[in-house]
Short mmCIF file of C-alpha atoms in Angstrom, two decimals:
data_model
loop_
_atom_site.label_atom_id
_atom_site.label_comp_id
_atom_site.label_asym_id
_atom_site.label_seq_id
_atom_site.Cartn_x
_atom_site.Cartn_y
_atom_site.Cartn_z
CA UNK A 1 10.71 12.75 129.51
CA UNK A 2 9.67 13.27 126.12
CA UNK A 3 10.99 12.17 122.80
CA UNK A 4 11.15 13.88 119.36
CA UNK A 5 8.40 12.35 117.17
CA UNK A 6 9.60 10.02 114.82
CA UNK A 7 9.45 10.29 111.11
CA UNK A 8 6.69 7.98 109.26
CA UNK A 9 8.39 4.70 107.55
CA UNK A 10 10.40 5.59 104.05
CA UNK A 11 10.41 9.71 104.85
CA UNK A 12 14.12 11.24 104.28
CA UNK A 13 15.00 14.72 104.53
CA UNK A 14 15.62 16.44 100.79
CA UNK A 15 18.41 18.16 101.97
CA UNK A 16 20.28 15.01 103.74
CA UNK A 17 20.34 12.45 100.71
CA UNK A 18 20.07 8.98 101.87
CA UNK A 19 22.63 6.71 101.20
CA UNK A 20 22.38 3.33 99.17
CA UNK A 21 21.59 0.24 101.56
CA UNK A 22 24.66 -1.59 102.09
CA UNK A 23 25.72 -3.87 99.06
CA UNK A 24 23.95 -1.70 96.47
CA UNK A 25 26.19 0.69 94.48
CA UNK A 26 26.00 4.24 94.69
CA UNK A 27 23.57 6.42 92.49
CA UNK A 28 24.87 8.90 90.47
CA UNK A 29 23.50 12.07 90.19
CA UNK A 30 22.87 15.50 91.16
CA UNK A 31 23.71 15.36 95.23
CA UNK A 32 21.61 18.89 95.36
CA UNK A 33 20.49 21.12 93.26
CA UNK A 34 22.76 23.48 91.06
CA UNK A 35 25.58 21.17 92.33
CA UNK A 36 27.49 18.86 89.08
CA UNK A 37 26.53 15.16 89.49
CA UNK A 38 28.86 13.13 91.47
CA UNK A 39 30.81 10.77 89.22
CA UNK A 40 30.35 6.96 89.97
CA UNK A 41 34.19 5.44 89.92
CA UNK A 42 34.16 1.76 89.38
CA UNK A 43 35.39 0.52 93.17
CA UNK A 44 34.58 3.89 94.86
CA UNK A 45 33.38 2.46 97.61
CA UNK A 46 34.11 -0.90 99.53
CA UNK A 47 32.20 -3.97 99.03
CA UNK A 48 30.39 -5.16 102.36
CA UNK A 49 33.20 -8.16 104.38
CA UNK A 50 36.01 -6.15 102.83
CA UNK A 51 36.62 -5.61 105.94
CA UNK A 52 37.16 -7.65 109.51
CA UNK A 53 34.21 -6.77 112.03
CA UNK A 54 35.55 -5.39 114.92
CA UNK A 55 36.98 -2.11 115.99
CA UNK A 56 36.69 -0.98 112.03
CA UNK A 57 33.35 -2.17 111.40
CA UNK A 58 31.06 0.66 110.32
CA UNK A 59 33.93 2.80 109.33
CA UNK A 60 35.03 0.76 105.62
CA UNK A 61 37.82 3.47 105.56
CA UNK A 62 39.38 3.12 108.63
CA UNK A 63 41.93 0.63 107.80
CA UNK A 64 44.33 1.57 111.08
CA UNK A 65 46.75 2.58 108.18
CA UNK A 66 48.46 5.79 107.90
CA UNK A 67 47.21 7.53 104.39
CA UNK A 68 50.81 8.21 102.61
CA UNK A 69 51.39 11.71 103.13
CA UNK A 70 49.34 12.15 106.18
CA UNK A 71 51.62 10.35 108.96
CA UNK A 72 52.03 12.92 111.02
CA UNK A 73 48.19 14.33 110.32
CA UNK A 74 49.05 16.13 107.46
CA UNK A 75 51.44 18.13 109.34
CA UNK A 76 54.21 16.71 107.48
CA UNK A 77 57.58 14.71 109.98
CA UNK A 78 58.39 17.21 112.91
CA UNK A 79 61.70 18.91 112.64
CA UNK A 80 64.91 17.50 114.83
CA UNK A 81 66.80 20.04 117.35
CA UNK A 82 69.91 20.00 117.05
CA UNK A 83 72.52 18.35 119.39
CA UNK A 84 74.69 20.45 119.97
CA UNK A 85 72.21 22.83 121.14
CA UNK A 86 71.05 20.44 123.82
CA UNK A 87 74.96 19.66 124.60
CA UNK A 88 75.48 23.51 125.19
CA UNK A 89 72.52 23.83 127.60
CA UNK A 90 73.59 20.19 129.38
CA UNK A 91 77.51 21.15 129.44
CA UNK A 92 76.26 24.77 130.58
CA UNK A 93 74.44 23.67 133.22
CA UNK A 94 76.83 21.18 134.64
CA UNK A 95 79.69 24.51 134.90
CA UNK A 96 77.46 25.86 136.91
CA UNK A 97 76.97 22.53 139.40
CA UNK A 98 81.08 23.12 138.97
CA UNK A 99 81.22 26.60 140.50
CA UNK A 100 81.56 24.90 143.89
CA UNK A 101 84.78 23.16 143.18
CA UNK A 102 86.42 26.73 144.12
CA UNK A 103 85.51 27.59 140.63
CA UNK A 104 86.38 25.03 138.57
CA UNK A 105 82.79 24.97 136.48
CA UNK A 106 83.95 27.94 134.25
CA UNK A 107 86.06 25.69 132.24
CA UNK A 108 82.91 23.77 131.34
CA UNK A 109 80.80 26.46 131.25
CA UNK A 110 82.90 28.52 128.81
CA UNK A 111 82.82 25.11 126.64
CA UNK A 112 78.72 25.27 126.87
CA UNK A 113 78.92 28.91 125.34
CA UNK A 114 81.24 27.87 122.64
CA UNK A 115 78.80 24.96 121.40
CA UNK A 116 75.77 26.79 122.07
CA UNK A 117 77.61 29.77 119.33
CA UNK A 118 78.59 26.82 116.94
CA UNK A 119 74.74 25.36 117.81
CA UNK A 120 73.26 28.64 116.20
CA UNK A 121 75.32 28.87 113.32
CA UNK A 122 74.07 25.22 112.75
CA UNK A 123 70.75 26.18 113.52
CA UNK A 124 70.59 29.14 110.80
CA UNK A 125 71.73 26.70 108.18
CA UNK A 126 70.08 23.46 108.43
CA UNK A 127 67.10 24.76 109.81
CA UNK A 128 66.55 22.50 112.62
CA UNK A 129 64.98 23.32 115.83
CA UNK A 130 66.63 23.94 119.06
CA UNK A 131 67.54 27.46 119.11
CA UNK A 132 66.72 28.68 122.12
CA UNK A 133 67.89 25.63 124.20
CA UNK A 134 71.26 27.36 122.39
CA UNK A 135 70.28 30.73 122.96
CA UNK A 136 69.80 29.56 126.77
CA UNK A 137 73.02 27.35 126.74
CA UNK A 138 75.34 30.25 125.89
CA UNK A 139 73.90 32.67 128.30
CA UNK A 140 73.93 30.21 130.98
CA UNK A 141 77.55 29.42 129.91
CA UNK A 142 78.85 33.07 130.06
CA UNK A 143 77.32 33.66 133.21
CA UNK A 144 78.59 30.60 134.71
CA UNK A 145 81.77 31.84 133.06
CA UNK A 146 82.40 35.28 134.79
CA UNK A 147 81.51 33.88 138.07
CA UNK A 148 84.07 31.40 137.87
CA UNK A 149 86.78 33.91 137.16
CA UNK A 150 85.63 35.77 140.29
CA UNK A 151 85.68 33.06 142.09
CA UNK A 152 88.93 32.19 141.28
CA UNK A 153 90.45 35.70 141.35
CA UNK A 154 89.05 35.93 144.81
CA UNK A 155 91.10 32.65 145.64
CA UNK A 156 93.99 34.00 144.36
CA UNK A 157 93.67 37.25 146.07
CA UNK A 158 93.43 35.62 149.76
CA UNK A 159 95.95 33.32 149.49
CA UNK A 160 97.98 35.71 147.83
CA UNK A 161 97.17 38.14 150.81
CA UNK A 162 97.77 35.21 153.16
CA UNK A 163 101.24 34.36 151.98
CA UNK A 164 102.30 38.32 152.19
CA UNK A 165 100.77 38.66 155.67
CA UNK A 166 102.19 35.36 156.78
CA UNK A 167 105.42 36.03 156.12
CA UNK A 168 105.68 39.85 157.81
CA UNK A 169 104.20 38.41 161.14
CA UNK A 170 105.91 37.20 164.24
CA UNK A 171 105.50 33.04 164.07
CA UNK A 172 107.22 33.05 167.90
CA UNK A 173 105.15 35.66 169.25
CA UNK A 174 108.21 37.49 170.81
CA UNK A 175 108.08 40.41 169.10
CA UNK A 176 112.09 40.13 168.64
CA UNK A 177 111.97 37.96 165.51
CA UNK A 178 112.10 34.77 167.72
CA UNK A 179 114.19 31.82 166.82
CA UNK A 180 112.81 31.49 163.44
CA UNK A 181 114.46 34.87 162.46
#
């Protein structure tokens, strides 16, 4: 394997400008030509020791300390969703676990719907995130919703068919009316 050849002792490239050894301050100057000279604050940069050696040594500006403005990357704090919205989808979802209580979940469910409604409004003036957890909770809800109702109206309808057919039948199997007549 062969290596790159190395520069003779002193040579830097005119378009890289070396920096000042460490200690020395920086020179001002032109940093290339047709560029304005860079200005020379008093405490631009950080004395050597001003910093621990360790994980931040070599980097003086790496502190481990968020820049103010710039805690979230510059991205600025990340929006909340909204609560409700996530109670709609939860309370949604939950109706439709319910269904199997002979149709019990559409009470629930048609609560999901209601919040996920009231989540949106919410949502539209405050801004906040979570709109189509509420956008999922109401459709969820008002599915969950109809099929309870059939549910139950098919209940209804086969004991109410049950009690009619019951009560036209022969219970003594006579076919005169038995005693029970």
């Amino acid at each position: 394997m062969t290596y790159p050849p190395q520069q003779p002792e002193g040579w830097s490239d005119p378009a890289y400008p070396a920096y000042p050894p460490a200690g020395q301050p920086p020179v001002s100057g032109p940093a290339m030509p047709g560029y304005p000279p860079i200005p020379d604050p008093a405490g631009a940069y950080p004395q050597p020791g001003a910093y621990p050696a360790g994980k931040d040594a070599g980097y003086p500006y790496a502190t481990g300390y968020p820049v103010p403005g710039y805690e979230y990357g510059g991205w600025g704090a990340p929006r909340k969703t909204n609560g409700m919205a996530i109670a709609s989808l939860i309370v949604s979802i939950i109706g439709a676990f319910s269904l199997a209580c002979y149709g019990a979940g559409a009470i629930p469910a048609a609560i999901g719907a209601i919040l996920g409604h009231v989540a949106r409004r919410q949502i539209r003036t405050n801004g906040d995130d979570g709109d189509g957890l509420a956008l999922a909770g109401i459709i969820t809800g008002w599915i969950v919703t109809v099929l309870g109702l059939v549910i139950i109206a098919f209940i209804v309808i086969v004991l109410v068919f049950a009690w009619t057919t019951a009560s036209t039948t022969d219970p003594g199997g006579t076919g005169t009316g038995g005693p029970y007549y």
